[in-house]
mmCIF file of C-alpha atoms in Angstrom:
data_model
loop_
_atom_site.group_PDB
_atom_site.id
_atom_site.type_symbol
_atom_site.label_atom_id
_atom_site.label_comp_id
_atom_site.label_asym_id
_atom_site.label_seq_id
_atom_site.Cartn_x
_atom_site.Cartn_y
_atom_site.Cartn_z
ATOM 1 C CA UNK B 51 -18.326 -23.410 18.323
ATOM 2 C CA UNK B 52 -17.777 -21.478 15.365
ATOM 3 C CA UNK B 53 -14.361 -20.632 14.582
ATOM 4 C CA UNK B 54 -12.796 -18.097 11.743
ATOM 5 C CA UNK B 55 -9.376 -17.503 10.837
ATOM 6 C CA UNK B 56 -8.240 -14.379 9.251
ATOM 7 C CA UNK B 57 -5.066 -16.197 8.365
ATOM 8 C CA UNK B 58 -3.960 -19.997 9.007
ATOM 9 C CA UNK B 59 -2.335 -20.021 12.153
ATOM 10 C CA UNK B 60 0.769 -21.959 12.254
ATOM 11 C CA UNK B 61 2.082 -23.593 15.579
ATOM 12 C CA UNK B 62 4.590 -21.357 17.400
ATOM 13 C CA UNK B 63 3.723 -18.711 15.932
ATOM 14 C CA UNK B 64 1.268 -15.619 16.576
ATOM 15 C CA UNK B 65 -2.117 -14.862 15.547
ATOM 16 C CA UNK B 66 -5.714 -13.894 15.746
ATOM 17 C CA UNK B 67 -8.819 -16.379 15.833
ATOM 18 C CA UNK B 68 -12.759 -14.767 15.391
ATOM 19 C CA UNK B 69 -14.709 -17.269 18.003
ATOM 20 C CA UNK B 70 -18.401 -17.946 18.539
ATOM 21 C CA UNK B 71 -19.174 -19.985 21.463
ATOM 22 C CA UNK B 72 -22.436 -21.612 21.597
ATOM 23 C CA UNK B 73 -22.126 -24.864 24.163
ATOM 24 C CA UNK B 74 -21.444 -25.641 27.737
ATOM 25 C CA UNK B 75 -18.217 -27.762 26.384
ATOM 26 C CA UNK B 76 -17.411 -24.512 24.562
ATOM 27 C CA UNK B 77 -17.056 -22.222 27.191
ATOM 28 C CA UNK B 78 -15.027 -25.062 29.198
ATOM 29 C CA UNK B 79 -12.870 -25.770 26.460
ATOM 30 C CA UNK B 80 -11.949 -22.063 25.883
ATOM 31 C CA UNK B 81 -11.439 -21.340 29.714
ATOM 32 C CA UNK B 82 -8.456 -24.154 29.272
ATOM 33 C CA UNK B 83 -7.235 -22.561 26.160
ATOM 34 C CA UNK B 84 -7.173 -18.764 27.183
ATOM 35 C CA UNK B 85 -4.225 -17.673 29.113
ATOM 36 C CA UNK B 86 -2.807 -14.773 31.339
ATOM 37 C CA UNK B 87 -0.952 -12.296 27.962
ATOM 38 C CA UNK B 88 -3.275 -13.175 25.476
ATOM 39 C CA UNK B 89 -5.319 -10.605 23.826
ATOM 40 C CA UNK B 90 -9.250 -10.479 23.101
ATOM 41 C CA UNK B 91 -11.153 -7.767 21.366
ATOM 42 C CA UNK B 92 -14.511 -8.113 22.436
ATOM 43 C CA UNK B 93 -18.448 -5.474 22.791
ATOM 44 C CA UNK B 94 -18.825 -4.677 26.062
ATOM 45 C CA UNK B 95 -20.476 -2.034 28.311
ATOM 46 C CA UNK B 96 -18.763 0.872 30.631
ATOM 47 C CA UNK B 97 -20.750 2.872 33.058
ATOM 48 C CA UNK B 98 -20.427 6.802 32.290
ATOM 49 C CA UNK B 99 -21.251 9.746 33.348
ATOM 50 C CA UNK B 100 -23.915 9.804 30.664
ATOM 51 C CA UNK B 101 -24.940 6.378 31.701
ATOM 52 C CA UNK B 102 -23.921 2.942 30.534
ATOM 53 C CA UNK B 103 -22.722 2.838 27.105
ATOM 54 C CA UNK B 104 -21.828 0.271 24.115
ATOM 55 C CA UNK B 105 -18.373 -0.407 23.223
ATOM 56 C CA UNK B 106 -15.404 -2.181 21.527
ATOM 57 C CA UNK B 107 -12.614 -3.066 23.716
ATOM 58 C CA UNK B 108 -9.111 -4.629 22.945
ATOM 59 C CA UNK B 109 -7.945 -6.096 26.526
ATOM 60 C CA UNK B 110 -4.580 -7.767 27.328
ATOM 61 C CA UNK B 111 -5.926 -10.894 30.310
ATOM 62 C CA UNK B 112 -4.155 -10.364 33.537
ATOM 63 C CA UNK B 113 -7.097 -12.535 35.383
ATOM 64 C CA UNK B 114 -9.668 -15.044 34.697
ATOM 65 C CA UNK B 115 -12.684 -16.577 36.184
ATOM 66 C CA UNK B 116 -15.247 -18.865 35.126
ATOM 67 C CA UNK B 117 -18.724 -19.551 36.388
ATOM 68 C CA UNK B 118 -19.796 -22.790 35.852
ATOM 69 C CA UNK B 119 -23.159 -22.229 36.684
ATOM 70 C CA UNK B 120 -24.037 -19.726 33.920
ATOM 71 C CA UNK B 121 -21.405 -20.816 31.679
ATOM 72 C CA UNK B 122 -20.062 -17.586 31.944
ATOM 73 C CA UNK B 123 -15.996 -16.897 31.566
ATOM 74 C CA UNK B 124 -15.159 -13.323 32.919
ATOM 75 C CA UNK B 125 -11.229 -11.991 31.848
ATOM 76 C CA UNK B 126 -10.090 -8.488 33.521
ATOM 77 C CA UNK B 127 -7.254 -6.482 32.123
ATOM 78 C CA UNK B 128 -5.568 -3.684 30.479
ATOM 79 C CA UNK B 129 -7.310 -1.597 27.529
ATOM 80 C CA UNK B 130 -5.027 -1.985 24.838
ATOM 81 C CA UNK B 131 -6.306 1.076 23.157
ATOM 82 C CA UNK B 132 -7.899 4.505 23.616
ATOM 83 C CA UNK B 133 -11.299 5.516 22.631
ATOM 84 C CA UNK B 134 -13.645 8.391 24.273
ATOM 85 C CA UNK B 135 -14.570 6.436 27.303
ATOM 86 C CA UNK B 136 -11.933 4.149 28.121
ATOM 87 C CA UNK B 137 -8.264 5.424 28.371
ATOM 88 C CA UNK B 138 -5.811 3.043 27.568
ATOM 89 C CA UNK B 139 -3.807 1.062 30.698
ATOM 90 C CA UNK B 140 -7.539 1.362 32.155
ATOM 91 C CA UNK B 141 -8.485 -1.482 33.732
ATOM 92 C CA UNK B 142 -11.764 -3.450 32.384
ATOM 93 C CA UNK B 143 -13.702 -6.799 32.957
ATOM 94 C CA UNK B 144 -15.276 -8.482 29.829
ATOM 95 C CA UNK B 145 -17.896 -11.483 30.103
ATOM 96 C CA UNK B 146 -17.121 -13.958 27.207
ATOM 97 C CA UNK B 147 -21.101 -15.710 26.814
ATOM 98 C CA UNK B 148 -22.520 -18.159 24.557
ATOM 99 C CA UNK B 149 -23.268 -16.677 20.779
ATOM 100 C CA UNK B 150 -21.130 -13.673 21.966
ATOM 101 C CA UNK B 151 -18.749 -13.176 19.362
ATOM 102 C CA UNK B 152 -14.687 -12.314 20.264
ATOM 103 C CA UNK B 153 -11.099 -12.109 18.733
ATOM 104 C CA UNK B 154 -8.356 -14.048 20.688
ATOM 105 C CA UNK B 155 -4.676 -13.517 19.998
ATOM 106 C CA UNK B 156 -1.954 -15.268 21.519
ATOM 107 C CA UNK B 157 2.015 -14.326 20.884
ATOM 108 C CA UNK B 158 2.568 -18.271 20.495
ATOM 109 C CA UNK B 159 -0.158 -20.903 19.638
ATOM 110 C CA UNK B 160 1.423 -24.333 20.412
ATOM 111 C CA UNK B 161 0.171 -27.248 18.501
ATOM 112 C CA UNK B 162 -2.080 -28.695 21.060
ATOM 113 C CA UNK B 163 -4.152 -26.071 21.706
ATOM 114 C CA UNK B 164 -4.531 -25.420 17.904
ATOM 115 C CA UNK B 165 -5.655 -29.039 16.802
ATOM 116 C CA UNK B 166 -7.798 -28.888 19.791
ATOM 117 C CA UNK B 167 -9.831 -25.827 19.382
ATOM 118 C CA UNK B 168 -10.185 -26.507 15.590
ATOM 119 C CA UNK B 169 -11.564 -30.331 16.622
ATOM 120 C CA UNK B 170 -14.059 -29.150 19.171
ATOM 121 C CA UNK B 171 -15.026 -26.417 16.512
ATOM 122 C CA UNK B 172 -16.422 -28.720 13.997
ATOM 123 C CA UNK B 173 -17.166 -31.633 16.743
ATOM 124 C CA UNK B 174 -21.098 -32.466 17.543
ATOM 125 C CA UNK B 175 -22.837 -30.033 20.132
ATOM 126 C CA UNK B 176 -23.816 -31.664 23.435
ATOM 127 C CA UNK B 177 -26.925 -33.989 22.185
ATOM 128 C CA UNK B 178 -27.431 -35.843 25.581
ATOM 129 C CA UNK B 179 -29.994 -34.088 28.097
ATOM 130 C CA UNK B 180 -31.131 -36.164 31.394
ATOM 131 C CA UNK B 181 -33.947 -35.587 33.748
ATOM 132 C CA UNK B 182 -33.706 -36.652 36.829
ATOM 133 C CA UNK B 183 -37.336 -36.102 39.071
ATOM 134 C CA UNK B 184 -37.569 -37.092 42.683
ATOM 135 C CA UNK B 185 -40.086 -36.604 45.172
ATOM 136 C CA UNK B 186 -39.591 -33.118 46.123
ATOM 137 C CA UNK B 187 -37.159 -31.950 43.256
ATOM 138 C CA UNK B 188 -36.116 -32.388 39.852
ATOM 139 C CA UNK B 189 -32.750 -31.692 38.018
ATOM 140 C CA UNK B 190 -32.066 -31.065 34.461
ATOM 141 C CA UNK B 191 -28.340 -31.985 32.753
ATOM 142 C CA UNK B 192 -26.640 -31.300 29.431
ATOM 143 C CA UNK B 193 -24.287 -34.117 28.656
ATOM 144 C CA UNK B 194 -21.459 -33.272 26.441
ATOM 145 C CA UNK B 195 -18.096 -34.662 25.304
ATOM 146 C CA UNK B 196 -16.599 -32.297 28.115
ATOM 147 C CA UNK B 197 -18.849 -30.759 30.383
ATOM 148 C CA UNK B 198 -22.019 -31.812 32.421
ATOM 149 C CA UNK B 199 -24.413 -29.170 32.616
ATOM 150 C CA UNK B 200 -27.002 -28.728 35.504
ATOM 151 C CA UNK B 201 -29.281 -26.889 33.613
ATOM 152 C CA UNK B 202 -31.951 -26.146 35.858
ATOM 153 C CA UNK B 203 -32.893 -27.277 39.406
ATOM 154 C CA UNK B 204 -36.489 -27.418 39.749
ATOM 155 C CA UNK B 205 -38.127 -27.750 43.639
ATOM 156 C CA UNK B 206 -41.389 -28.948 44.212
ATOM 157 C CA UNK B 207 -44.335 -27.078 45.938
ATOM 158 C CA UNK B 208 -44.046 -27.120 49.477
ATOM 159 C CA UNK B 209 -45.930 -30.519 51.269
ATOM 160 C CA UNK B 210 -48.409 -28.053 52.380
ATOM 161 C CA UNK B 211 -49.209 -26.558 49.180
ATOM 162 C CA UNK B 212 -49.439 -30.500 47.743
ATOM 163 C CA UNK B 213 -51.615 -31.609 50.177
ATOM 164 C CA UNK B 214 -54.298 -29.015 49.694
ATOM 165 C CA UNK B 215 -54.213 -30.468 46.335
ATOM 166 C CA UNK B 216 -56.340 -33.480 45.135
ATOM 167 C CA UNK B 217 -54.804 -36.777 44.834
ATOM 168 C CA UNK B 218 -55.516 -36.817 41.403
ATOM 169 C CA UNK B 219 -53.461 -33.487 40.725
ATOM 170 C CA UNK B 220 -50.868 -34.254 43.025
ATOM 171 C CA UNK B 221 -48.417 -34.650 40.189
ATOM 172 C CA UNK B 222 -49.920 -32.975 37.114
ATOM 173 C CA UNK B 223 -49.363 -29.744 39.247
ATOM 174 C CA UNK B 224 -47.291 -26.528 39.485
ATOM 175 C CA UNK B 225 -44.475 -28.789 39.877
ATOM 176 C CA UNK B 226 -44.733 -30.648 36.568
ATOM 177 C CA UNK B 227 -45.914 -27.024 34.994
ATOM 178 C CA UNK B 228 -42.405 -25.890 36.407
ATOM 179 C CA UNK B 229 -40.386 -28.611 34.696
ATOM 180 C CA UNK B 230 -42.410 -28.542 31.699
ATOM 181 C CA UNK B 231 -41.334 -24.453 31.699
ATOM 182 C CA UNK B 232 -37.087 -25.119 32.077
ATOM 183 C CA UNK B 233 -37.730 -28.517 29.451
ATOM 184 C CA UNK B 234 -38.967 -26.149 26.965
ATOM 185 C CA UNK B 235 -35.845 -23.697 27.574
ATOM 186 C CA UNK B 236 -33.115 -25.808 27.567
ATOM 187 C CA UNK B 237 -33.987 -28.690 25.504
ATOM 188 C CA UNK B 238 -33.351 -27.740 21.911
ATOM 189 C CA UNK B 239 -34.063 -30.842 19.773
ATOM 190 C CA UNK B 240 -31.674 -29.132 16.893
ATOM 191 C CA UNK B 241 -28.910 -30.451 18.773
ATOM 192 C CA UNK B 242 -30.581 -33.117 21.618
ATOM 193 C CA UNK B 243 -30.938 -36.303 19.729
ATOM 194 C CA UNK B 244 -31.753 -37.814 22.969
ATOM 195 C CA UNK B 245 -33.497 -36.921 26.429
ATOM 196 C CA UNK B 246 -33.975 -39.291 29.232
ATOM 197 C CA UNK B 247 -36.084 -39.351 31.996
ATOM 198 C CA UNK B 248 -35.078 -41.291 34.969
ATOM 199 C CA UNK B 249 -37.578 -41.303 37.390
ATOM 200 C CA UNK B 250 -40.508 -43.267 39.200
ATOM 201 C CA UNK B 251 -43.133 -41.215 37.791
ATOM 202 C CA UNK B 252 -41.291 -40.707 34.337
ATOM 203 C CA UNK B 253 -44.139 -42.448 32.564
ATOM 204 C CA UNK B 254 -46.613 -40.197 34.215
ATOM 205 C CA UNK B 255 -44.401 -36.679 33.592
ATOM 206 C CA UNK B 256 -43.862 -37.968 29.655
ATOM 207 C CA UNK B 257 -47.749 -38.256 29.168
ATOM 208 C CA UNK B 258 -47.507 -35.096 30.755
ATOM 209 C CA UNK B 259 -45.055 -33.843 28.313
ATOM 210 C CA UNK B 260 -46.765 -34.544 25.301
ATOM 211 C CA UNK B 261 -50.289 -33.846 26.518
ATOM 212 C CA UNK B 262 -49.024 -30.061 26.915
ATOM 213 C CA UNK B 263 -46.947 -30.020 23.952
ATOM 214 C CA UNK B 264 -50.032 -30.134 22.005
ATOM 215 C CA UNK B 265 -52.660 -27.971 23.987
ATOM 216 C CA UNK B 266 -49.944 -25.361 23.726
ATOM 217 C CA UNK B 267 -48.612 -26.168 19.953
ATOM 218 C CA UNK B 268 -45.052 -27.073 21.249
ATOM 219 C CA UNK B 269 -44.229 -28.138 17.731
ATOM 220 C CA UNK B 270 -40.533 -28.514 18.802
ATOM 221 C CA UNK B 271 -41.397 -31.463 21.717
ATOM 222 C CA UNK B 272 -44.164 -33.119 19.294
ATOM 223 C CA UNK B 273 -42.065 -33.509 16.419
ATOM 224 C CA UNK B 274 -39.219 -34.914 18.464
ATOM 225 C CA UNK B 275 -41.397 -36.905 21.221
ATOM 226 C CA UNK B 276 -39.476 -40.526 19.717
ATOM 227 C CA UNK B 277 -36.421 -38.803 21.687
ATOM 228 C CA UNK B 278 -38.109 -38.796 24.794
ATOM 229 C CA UNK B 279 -37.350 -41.985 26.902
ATOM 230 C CA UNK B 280 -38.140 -42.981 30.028
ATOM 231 C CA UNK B 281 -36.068 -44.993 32.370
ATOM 232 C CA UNK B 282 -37.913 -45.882 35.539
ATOM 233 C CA UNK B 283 -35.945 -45.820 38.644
ATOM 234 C CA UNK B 284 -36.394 -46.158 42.273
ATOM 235 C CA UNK B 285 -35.560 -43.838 45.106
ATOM 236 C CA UNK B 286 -33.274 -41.203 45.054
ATOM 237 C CA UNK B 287 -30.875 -42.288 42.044
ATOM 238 C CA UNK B 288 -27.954 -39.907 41.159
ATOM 239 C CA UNK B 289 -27.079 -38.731 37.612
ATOM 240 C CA UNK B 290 -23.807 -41.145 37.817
ATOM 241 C CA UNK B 291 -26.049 -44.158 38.815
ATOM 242 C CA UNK B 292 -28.788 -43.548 36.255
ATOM 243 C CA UNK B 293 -25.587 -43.201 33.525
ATOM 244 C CA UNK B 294 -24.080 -46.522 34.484
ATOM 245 C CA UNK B 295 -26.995 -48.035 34.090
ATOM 246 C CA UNK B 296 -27.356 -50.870 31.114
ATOM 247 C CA UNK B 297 -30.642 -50.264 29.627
ATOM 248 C CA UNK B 298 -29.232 -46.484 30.223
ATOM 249 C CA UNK B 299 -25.701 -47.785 28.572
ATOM 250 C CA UNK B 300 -27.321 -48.903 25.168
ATOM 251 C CA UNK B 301 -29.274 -45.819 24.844
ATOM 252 C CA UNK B 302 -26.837 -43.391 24.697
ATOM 253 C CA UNK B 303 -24.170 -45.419 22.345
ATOM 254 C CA UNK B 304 -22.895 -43.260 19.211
ATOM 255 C CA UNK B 305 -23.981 -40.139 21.375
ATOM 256 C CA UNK B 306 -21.419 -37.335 21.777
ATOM 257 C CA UNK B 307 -19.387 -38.202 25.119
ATOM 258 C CA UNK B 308 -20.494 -41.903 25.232
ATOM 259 C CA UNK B 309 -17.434 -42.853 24.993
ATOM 260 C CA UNK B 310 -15.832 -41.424 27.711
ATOM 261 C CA UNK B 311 -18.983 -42.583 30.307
ATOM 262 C CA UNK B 312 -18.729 -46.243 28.950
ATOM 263 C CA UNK B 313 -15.261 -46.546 29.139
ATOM 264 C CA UNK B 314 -15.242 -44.660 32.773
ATOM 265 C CA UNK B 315 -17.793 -47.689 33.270
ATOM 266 C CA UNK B 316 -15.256 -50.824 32.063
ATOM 267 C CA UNK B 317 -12.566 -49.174 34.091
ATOM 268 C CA UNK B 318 -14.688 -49.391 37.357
ATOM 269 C CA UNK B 319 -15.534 -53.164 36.326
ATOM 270 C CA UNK B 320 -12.135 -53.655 36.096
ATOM 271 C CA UNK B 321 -11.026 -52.465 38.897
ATOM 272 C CA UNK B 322 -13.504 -54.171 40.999
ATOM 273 C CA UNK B 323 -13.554 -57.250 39.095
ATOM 274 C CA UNK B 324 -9.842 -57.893 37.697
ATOM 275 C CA UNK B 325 -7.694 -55.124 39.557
ATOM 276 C CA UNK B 326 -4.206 -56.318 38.037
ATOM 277 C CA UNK B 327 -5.747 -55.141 34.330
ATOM 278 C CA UNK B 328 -6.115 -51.503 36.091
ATOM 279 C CA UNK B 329 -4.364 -48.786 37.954
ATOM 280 C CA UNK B 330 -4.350 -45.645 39.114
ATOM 281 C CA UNK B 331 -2.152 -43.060 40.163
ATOM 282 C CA UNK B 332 0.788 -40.975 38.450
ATOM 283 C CA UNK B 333 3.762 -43.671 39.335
ATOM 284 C CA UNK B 334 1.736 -46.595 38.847
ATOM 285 C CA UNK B 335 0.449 -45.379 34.666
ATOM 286 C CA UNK B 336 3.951 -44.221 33.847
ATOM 287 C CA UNK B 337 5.049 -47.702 34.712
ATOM 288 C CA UNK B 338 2.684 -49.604 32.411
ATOM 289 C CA UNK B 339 3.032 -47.161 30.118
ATOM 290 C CA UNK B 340 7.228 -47.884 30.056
ATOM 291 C CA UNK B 341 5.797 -51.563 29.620
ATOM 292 C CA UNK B 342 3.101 -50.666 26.466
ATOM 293 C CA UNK B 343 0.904 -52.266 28.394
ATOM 294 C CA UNK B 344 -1.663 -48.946 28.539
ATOM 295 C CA UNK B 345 -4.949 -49.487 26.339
ATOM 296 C CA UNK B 346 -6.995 -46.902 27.581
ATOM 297 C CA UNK B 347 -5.694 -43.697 29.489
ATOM 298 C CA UNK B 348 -7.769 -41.706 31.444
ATOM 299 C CA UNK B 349 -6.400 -38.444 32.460
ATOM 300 C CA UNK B 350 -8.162 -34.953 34.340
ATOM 301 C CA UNK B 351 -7.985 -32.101 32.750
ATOM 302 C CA UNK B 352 -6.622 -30.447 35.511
ATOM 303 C CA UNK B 353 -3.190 -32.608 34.829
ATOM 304 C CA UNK B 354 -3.149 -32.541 31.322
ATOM 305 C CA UNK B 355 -3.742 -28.240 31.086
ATOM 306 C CA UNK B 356 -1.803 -27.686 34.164
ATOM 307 C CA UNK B 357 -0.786 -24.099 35.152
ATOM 308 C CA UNK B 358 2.260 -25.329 35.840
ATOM 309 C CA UNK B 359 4.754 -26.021 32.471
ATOM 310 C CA UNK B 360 6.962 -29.069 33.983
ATOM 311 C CA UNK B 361 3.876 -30.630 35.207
ATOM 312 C CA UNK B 362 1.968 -30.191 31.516
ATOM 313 C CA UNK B 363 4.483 -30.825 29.506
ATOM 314 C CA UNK B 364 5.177 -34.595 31.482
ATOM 315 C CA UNK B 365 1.437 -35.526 30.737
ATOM 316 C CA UNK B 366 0.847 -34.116 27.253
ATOM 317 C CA UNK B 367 4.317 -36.182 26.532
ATOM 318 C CA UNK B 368 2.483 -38.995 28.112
ATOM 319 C CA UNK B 369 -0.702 -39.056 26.398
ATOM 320 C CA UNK B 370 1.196 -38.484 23.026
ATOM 321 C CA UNK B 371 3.656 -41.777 24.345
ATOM 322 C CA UNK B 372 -0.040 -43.794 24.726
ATOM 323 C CA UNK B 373 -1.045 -43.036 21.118
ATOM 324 C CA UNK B 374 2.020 -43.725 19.143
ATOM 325 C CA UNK B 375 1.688 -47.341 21.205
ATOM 326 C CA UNK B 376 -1.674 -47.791 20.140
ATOM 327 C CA UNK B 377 -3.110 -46.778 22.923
ATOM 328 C CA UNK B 378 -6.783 -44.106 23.567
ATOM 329 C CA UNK B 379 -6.301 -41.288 25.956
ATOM 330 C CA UNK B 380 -9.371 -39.887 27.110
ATOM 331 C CA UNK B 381 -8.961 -36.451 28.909
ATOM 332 C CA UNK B 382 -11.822 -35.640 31.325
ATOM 333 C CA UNK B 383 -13.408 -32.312 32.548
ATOM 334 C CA UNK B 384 -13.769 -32.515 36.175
ATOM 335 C CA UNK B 385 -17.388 -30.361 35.274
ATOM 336 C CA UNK B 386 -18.304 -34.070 33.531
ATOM 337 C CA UNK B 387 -19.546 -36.209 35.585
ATOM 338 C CA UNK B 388 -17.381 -39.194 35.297
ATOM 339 C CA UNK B 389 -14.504 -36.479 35.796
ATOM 340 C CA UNK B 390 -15.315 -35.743 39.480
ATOM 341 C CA UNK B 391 -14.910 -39.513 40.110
ATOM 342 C CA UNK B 392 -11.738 -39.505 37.981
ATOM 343 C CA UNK B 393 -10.240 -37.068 40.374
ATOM 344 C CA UNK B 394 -11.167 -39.134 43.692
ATOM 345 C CA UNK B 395 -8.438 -41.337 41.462
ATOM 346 C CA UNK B 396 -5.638 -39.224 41.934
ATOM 347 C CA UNK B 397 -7.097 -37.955 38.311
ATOM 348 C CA UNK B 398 -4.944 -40.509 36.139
ATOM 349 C CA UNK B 399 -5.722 -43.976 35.765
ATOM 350 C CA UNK B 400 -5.803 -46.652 32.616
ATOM 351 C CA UNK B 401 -7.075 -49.675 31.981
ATOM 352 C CA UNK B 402 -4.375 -52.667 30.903
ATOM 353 C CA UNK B 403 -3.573 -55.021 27.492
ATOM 354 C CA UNK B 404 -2.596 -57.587 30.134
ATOM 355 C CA UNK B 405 -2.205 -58.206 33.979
ATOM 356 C CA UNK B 406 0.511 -56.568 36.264
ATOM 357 C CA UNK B 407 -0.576 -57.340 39.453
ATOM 358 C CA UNK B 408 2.811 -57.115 40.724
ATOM 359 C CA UNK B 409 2.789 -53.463 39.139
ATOM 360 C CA UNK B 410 3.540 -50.842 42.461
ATOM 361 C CA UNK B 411 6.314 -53.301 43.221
ATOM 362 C CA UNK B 412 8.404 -53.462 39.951
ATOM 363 C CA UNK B 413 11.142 -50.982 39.438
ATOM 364 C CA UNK B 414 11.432 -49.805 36.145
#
């Protein structure tokens, strides 16, 4: 994300920020930070009676949506001002995309949301892709700090179509050609330091890879063919599964959102192998953390940017109480992957310094 400030913006205080999205984990983070009263001034199109034409629109939000599957946040509202085709107090909806420039003003940034946008505009882009490739499908992720991506889902030719098809050629086909085709479009090896395959024929689709990389002159995928691991699995093996893996585990160390799937990882162990160094659930953390006994928190998103203030403001004051004891707090989309398992947790949960097993009991 690309982020420029026509003046330093101060906490509790107004002002204007020029933003250029360009990731999955941008578009999530910025659906979080933008709010019903804020402002953006953004190009757009409007239908006419001459057709549709280009414009410049200055909108104050009253709604806003996002669509996780095209990474796409849409914000409807008031024009702020009048030009020849929109009157202002006419109502307009503006798409916010990737590499789509915008201004957003807010009345009051709080702290939070400044330190966060400016970290996650200078933090690593999403360098994790994983390609999963079954029998009769194949599935393509983006793994970021924040967000898993499903980047493409590819299906495979019908069994009557692969059967007509020599044995030989039964996986060199229209269905590798397919993956091959979404690999080269969302794979971009300036900011994927890593891809892995995870699959029983991953050997087979690599050589496939790389054979086609150079009859076509894919210089991208032949320069960066070191990146491309395969991990061999069996049956139908889910992106979580393939992740928790521990050849899988010391692949992806040091890569942007590691952290947060090898720590979601020791907090399963623990709680399957050592359950009074774990816990989960709202009353259950707030205890240990009255005790200092929290090492790692993890906490949803969903909690921690809650709609409602009460409710925010007791878990930002809780992840701030973690740090100040020494603790990490880890906040988790629920579009990552370990963050739809965090919220089958109640969406809060830490691992411990030391045991409480007596924890739901004591009274604090």
């Amino acid at each position: 994300m690309k982020l420029v400030e026509e003046e330093k913006i101060l906490p509790n205080s107004s002002g204007i920020i020029n933003i250029v999205p360009e990731e999955p984990d941008d578009m999530w983070l910025l659906y979080n930070l933008i709010s019903k009263g804020d402002v953006i001034v953004a190009d757009t199109t409007r239908k006419t009676a001459f057709g549709r034409v280009r414009l410049t629109l200055e909108i104050k939000i009253t709604a806003i949506d996002y669509d996780k599957v095209g990474s796409v946040i849409r914000v409807a509202g008031r024009n702020l001002v009048h030009n020849e085709h929109v009157d202002a107090g006419a109502f307009h909806t503006i798409e916010i995309e990737r590499n789509k420039p915008f201004d957003l003003k807010k009345k009051v940034w709080d702290s939070d949301a400044i330190e966060e946008l400016r970290s996650y505009g200078n933090a690593a882009k999403a360098d994790l892709a994983v390609l999963l490739i079954q029998d009769v499908s194949a599935e393509l992720y983006s793994i970021g700090k924040i967000a898993t991506t499903l980047c493409a889902n590819i299906e495979a030719p019908s069994k009557t179509n692969r059967a007509a098809k020599s044995k030989s050629q039964s996986k060199s086909n229209k269905f590798f050609e397919n993956i091959l085709t979404e690999f080269v479009k969302h794979v971009n090896f300036n900011f994927v330091s890593l891809v892995i395959i995870a699959s029983p024929v991953g050997t087979e689709f690599r050589q496939y890879l790389l054979a086609e990389s150079r009859r076509q002159k894919l210089q991208q995928i032949e320069e960066n063919k070191e990146r491309v691991v395969v991990v061999n699995t069996s049956g139908k093996a889910t992106l979580k599964a393939v992740l928790q893996e521990p050849e899988v585990m010391k692949l992806i160390r040091g890569k942007n959102g590691a952290v947060e799937i090898t720590a979601w990882k020791d907090l399963c162990d623990m709680l399957s192998n050592d359950s009074s160094r774990a816990c989960y659930g709202s009353k259950s953390v707030e205890k240990a953390n009255e005790l200092m006994a929290i090492d790692t928190l993890f906490i949803s998103d969903e909690l921690y940017r809650s709609a409602n203030h009460g409710s925010r403001h007791k878990y930002t004051d809780l992840v701030k109480s973690v740090k100040k004891a020494g603790g990490k707090a880890l906040v988790y989309s629920h579009n990552h992957v370990m963050g739809e398992q965090l919220g089958q947790l109640t969406g809060i949960a830490a691992i411990l310094r030391f045991p409480l097993p007596d924890l739901d009991d004591m009274e604090l």
